Coordinates of C-alpha atoms in Angstrom, one line a residue:
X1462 CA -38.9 21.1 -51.3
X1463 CA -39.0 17.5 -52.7
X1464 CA -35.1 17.2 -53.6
X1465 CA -34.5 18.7 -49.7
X1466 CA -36.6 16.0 -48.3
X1467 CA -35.0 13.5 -50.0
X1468 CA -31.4 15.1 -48.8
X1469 CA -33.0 14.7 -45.2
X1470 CA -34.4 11.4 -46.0
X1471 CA -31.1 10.2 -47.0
X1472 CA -29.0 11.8 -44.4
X1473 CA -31.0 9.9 -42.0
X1474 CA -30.6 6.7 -43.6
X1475 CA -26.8 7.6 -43.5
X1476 CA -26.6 8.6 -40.0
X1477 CA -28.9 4.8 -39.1
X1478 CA -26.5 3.1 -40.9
X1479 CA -23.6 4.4 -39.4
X1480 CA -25.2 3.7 -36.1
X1481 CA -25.4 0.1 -36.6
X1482 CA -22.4 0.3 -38.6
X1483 CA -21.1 1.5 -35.0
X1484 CA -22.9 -1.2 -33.0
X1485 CA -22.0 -3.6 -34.8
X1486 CA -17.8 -2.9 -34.3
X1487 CA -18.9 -1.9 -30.8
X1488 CA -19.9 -5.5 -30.3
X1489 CA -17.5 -7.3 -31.9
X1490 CA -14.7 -5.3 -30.1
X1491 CA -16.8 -6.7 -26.9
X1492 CA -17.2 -10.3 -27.7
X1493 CA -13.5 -10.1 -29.1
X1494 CA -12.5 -8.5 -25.7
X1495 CA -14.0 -11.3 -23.6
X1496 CA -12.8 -13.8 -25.7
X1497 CA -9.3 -12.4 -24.9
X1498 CA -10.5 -12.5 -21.3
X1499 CA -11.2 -16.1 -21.3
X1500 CA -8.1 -17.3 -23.1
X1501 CA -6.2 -15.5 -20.6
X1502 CA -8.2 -17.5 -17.8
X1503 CA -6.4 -20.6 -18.7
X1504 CA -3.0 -19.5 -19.5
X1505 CA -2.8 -18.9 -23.3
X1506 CA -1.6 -15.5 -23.1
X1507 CA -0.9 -15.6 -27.0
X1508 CA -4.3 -16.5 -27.8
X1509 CA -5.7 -14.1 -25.5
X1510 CA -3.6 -11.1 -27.6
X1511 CA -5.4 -12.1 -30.8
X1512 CA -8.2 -11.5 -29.6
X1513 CA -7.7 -8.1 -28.0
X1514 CA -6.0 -7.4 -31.1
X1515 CA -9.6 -8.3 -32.8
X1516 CA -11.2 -6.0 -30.3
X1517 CA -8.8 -2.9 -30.6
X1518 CA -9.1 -3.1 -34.7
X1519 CA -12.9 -3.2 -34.3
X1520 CA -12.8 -0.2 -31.8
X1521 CA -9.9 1.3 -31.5
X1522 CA -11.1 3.5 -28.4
X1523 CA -11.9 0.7 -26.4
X1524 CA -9.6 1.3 -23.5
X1525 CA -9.9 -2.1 -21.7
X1526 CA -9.3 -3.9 -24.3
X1527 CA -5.6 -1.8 -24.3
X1528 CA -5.9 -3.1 -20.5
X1529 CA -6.0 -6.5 -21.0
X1530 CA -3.2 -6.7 -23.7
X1531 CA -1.3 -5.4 -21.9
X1532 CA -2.1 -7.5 -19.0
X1533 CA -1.0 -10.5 -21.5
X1534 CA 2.0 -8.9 -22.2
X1535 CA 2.9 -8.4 -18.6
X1536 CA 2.2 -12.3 -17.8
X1537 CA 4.4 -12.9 -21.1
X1538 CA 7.2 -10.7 -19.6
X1539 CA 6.9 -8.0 -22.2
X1540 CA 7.2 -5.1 -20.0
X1541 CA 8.0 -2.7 -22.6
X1542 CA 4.7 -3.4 -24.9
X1543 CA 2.6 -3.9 -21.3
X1544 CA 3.9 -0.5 -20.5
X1545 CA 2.6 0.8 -23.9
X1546 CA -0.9 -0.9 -23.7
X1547 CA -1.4 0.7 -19.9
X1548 CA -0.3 3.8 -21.2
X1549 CA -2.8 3.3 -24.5
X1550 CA -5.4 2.3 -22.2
X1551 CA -5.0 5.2 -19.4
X1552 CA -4.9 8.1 -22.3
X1553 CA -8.1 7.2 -23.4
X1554 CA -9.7 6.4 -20.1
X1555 CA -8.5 9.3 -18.4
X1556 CA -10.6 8.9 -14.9
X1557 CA -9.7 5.4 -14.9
X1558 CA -6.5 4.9 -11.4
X1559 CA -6.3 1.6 -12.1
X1560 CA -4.9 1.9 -15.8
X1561 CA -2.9 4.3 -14.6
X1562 CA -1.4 2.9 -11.3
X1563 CA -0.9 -0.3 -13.5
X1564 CA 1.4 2.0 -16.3
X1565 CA 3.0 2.7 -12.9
X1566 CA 3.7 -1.0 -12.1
X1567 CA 5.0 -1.7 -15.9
X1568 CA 7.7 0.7 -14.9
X1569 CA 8.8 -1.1 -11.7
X1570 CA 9.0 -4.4 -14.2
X1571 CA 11.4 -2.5 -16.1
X1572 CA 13.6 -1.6 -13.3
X1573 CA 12.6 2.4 -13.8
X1574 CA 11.8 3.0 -10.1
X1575 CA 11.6 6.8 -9.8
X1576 CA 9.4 7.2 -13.1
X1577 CA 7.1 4.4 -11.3
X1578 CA 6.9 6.4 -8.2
X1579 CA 6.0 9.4 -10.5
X1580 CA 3.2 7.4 -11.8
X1581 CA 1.6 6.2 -8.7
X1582 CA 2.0 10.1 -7.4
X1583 CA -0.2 11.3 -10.4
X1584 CA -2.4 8.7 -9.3
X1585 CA -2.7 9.4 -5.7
X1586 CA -3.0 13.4 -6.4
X1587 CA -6.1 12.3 -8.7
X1588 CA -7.4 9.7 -6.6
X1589 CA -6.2 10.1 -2.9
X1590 CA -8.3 7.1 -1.7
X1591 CA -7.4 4.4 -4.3
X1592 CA -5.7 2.1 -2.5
X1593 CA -3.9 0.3 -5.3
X1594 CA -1.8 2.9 -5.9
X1595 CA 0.0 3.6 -2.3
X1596 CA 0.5 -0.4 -2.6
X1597 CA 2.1 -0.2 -6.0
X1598 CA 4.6 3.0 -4.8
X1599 CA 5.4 1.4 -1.8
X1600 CA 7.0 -1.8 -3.8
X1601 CA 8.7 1.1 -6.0
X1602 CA 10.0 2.9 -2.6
X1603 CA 11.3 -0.8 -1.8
X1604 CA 13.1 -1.0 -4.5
X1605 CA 14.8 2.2 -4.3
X1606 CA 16.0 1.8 -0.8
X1607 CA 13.7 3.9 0.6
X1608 CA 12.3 1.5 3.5
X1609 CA 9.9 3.2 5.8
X1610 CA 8.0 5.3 3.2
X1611 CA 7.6 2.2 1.6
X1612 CA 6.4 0.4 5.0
X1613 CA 4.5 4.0 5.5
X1614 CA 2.3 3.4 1.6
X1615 CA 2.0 -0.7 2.7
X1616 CA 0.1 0.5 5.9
X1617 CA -1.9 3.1 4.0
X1618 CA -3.2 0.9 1.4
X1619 CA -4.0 -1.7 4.1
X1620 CA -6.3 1.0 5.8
X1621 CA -7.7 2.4 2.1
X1622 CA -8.4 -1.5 1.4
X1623 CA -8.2 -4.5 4.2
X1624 CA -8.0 -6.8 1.4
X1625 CA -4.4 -5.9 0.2
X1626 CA -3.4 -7.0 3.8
X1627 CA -5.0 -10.5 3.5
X1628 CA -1.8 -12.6 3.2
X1629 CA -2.5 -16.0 3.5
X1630 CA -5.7 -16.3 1.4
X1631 CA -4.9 -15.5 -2.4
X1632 CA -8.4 -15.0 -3.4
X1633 CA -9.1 -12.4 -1.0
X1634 CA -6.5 -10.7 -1.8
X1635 CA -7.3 -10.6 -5.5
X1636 CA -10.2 -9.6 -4.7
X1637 CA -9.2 -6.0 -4.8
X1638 CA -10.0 -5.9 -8.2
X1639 CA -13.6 -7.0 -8.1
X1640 CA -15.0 -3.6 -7.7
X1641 CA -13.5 -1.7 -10.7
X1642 CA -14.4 -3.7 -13.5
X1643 CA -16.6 -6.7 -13.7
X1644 CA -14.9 -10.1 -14.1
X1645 CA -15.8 -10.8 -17.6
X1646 CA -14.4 -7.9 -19.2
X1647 CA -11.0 -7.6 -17.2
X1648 CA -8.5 -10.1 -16.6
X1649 CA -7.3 -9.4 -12.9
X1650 CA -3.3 -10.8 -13.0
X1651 CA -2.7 -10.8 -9.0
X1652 CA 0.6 -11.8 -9.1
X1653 CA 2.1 -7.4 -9.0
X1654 CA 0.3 -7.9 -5.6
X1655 CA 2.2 -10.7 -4.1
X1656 CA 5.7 -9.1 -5.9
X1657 CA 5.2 -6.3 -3.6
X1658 CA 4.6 -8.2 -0.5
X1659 CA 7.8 -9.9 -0.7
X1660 CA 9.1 -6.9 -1.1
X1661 CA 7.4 -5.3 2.1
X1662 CA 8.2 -7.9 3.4
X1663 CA 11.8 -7.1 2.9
X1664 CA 11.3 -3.4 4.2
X1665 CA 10.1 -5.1 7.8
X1666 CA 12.8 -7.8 8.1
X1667 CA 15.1 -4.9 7.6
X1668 CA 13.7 -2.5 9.9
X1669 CA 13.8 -5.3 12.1
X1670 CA 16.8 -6.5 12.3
X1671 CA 17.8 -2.6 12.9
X1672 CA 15.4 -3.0 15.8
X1673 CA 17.1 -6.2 17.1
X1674 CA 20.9 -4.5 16.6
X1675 CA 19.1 -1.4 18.6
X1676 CA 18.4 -3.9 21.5
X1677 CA 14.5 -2.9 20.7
X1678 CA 13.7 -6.5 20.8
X1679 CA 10.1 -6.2 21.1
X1680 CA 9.3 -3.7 18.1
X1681 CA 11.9 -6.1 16.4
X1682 CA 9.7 -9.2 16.7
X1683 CA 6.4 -6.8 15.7
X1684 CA 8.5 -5.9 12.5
X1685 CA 9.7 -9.8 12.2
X1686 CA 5.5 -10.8 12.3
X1687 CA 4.5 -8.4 9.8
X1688 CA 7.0 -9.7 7.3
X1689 CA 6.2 -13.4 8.1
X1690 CA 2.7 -12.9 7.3
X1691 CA 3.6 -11.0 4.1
X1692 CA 6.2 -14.0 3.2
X1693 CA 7.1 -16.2 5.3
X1694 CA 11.1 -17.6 5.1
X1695 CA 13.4 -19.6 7.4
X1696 CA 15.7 -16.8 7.7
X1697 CA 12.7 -14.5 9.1
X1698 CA 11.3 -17.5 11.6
X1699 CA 15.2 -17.4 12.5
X1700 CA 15.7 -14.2 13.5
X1701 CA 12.6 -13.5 15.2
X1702 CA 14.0 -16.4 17.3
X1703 CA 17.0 -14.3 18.0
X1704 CA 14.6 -11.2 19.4
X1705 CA 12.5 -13.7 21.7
X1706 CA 15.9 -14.3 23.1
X1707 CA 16.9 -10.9 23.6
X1708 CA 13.7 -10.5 25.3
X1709 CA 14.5 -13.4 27.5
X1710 CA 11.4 -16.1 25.9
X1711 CA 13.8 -19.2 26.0
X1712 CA 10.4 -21.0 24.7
X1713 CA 9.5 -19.3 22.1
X1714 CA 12.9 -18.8 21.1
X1715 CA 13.5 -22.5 20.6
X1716 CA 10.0 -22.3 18.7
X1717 CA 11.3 -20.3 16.3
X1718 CA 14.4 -21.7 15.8
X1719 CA 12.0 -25.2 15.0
X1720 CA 9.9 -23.5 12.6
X1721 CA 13.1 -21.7 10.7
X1722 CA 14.8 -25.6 10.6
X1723 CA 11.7 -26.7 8.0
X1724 CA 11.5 -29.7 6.9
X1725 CA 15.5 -29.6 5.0
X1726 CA 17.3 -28.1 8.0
X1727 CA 18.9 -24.4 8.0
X1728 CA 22.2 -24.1 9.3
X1729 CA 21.8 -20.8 11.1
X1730 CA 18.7 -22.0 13.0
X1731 CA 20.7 -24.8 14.3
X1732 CA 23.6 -22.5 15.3
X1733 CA 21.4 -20.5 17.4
X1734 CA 19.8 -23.3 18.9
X1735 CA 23.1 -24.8 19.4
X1736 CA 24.7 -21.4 20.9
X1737 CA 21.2 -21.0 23.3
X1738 CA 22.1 -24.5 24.3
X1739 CA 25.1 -24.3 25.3
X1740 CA 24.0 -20.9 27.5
X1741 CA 21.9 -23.1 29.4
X1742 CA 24.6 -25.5 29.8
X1743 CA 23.4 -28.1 27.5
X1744 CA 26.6 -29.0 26.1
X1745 CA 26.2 -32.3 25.0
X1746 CA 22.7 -31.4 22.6
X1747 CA 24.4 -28.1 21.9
X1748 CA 27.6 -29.6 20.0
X1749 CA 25.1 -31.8 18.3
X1750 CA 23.2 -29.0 16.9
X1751 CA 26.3 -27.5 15.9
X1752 CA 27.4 -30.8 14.2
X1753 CA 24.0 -30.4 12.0
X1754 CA 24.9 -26.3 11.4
X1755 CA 28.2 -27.3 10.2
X1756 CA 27.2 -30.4 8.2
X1757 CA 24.5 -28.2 6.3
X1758 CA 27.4 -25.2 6.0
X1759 CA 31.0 -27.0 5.9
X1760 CA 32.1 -23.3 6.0
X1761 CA 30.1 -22.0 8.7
X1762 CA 33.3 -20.6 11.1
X1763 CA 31.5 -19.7 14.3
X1764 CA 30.0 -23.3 14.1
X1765 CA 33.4 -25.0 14.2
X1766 CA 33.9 -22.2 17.2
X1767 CA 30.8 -23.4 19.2
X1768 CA 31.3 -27.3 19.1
X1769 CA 34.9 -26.3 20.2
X1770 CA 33.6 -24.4 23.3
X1771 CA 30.8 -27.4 24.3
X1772 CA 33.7 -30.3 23.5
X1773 CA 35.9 -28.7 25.9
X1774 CA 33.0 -28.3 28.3
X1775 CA 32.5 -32.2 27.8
X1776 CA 36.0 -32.7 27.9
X1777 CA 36.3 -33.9 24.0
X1778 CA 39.9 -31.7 23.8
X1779 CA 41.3 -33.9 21.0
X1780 CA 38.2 -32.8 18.9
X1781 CA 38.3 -29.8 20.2
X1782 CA 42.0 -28.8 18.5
X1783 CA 40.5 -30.4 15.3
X1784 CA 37.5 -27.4 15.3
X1785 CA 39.9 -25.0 16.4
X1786 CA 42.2 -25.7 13.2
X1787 CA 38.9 -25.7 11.2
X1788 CA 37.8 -22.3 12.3
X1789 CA 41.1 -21.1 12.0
X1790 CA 41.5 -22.2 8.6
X1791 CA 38.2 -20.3 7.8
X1792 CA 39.7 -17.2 9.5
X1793 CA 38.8 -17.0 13.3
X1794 CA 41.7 -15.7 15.2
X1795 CA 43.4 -18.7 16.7
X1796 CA 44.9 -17.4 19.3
X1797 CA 41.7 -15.6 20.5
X1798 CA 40.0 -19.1 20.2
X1799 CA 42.9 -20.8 22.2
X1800 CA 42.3 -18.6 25.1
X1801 CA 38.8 -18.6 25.5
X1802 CA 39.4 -22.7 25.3
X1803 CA 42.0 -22.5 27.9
X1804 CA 39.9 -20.6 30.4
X1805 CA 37.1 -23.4 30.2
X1806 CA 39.9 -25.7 30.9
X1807 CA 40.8 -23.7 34.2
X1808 CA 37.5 -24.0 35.7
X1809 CA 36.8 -27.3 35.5

């Protein structure tokens, strides 16, 4: 009875130690993984990985800590290792979408679109309502060309999650992360969230300027403000210029074209302006705006076209034939040109 006592006695001196044996890694591997956490804060990714290093070799089934390497690596541009660190992370958290739909994003980093849409989908089966992950397949379907079920996961998220629809304040829109882990633990990289909304913003410039080609003007300059707000370009100010024309808003058309010109000037905005202009018979501003279109683009053809249209208008023929040898040279069809010149000539 006395030596089976003792057995017990010991066994639960062994099974104590062990427990703060197991304590004690556990709270290393915590204050190791915050550590990481706060290197990464201020930029020294390298730091940070020693750190979560620390933390994985004192618990190596601490799944966040996986999670935050891998962040590191992603900020360092190692997608491969990032990928393997998600993936580390998401096999031992199994309930955890947002290791997963991050393993997803790792793949989209490495160009492997379809197996990143596969990802998100096993995310999305799981966890229908986790916003993250229509936003993460929807840059994926951007990048495989497929436009509106791309445009179709953007507006999903956006309804799942307002906050991924926020696009000119960059904390609110990190703040998407705030709910799944707390701060101190997790480093929350925001910038996959502003890769995909360039790139939805891509699907709606394209869609469009299919609208505008349509002659749907109107769903063309809904498309064009969606994208603007997503990431805003001259080229996007430039053409939603174009659709308030086709709708007939000279004002806002000329607004546009402003706004697209910046604060460097961009040739096609002037050429529109210019080309508006000269519809509204203003042909002495108009072959000045084409003067800056071709002065930013020395090769822009139908510039040299234009001016040659409003010089004739104004009677400038002499620099008139010197914009039609220009845009011939650049491989408008002269004698096309030299009509359309000569019939200005017979009405005035």
């Amino acid at each position: 009875m006395i030596r089976r006592a003792t057995r017990r006695a010991t066994l639960v001196v062994l099974f104590a130690a062990l427990a703060v044996l197991a304590l004690a890694c556990s709270g290393e591997a915590n204050e190791r993984n915050k550590a990481g956490v706060s290197q990464m804060i201020v930029g020294a990714e390298e730091e940070a990985i020693v750190e979560f290093d620390g933390a994985i070799n004192a618990d190596s089934g601490m799944a966040i800590a996986y999670y935050n390497r891998g962040q590191a690596n992603f900020k360092l541009e190692r997608f491969e290792a990032a990928k393997n660190d998600y993936g580390q992370a998401a096999t031992i958290d199994t309930g955890s979408s947002l290791f997963k739909t991050k393993l997803g994003d790792a793949y989209v980093a490495l160009g492997q679109y379809e197996q990143a849409v596969q990802e998100q989908n096993q995310v999305i089966n799981s966890d229908s309502g986790f916003a993250l992950a229509y936003y993460n397949r929807g840059g994926a379907y951007v990048e495989l060309g497929r436009r509106d079920e791309a445009i179709q996961d953007f507006e999903k998220s956006v309804d799942l999650d307002h906050r991924l629809g926020i696009t000119n304040n960059v904390s609110g829109r990190c703040e998407v992360y705030d709910d799944i882990h707390p701060k101190d633990v997790v480093f929350r990289d925001c910038r996959d969230l502003f890769s995909h909304a360039s790139r939805f913003s891509a699907a709606y410039e394209a869609r469009g300027l299919e609208n505008y080609v349509n002659g749907e003007f109107q769903n063309a300059i809904r498309d064009f403000d969606q994208a603007i707000r997503l990431d805003s370009s001259s080229d996007l100010y430039n053409s939603r210029g174009l659709a308030y024309q086709g709708l007939g808003q000279i004002e806002e058309a000329f607004e546009e074209f402003d706004i697209a010109l910046g604060k460097f000037g961009f040739a096609p905005a002037y050429h529109n302006k210019a080309k508006l202009l000269y519809e509204l018979g203003e042909y002495q501003v108009s072959a000045k705006d084409y003067t800056q279109a071709i002065t930013l683009d020395p090769l822009f053809a139908d510039s040299f076209v234009g001016r040659a249209l409003a010089y004739t208008q104004l009677e400038r023929d002499k620099e008139a034939i010197l914009d039609i040898d220009q845009a011939a040279a650049l491989g408008v069809d002269r004698a096309e040109l030299e009509i359309a010149i000569q019939e200005i000539k017979n009405l005035r």
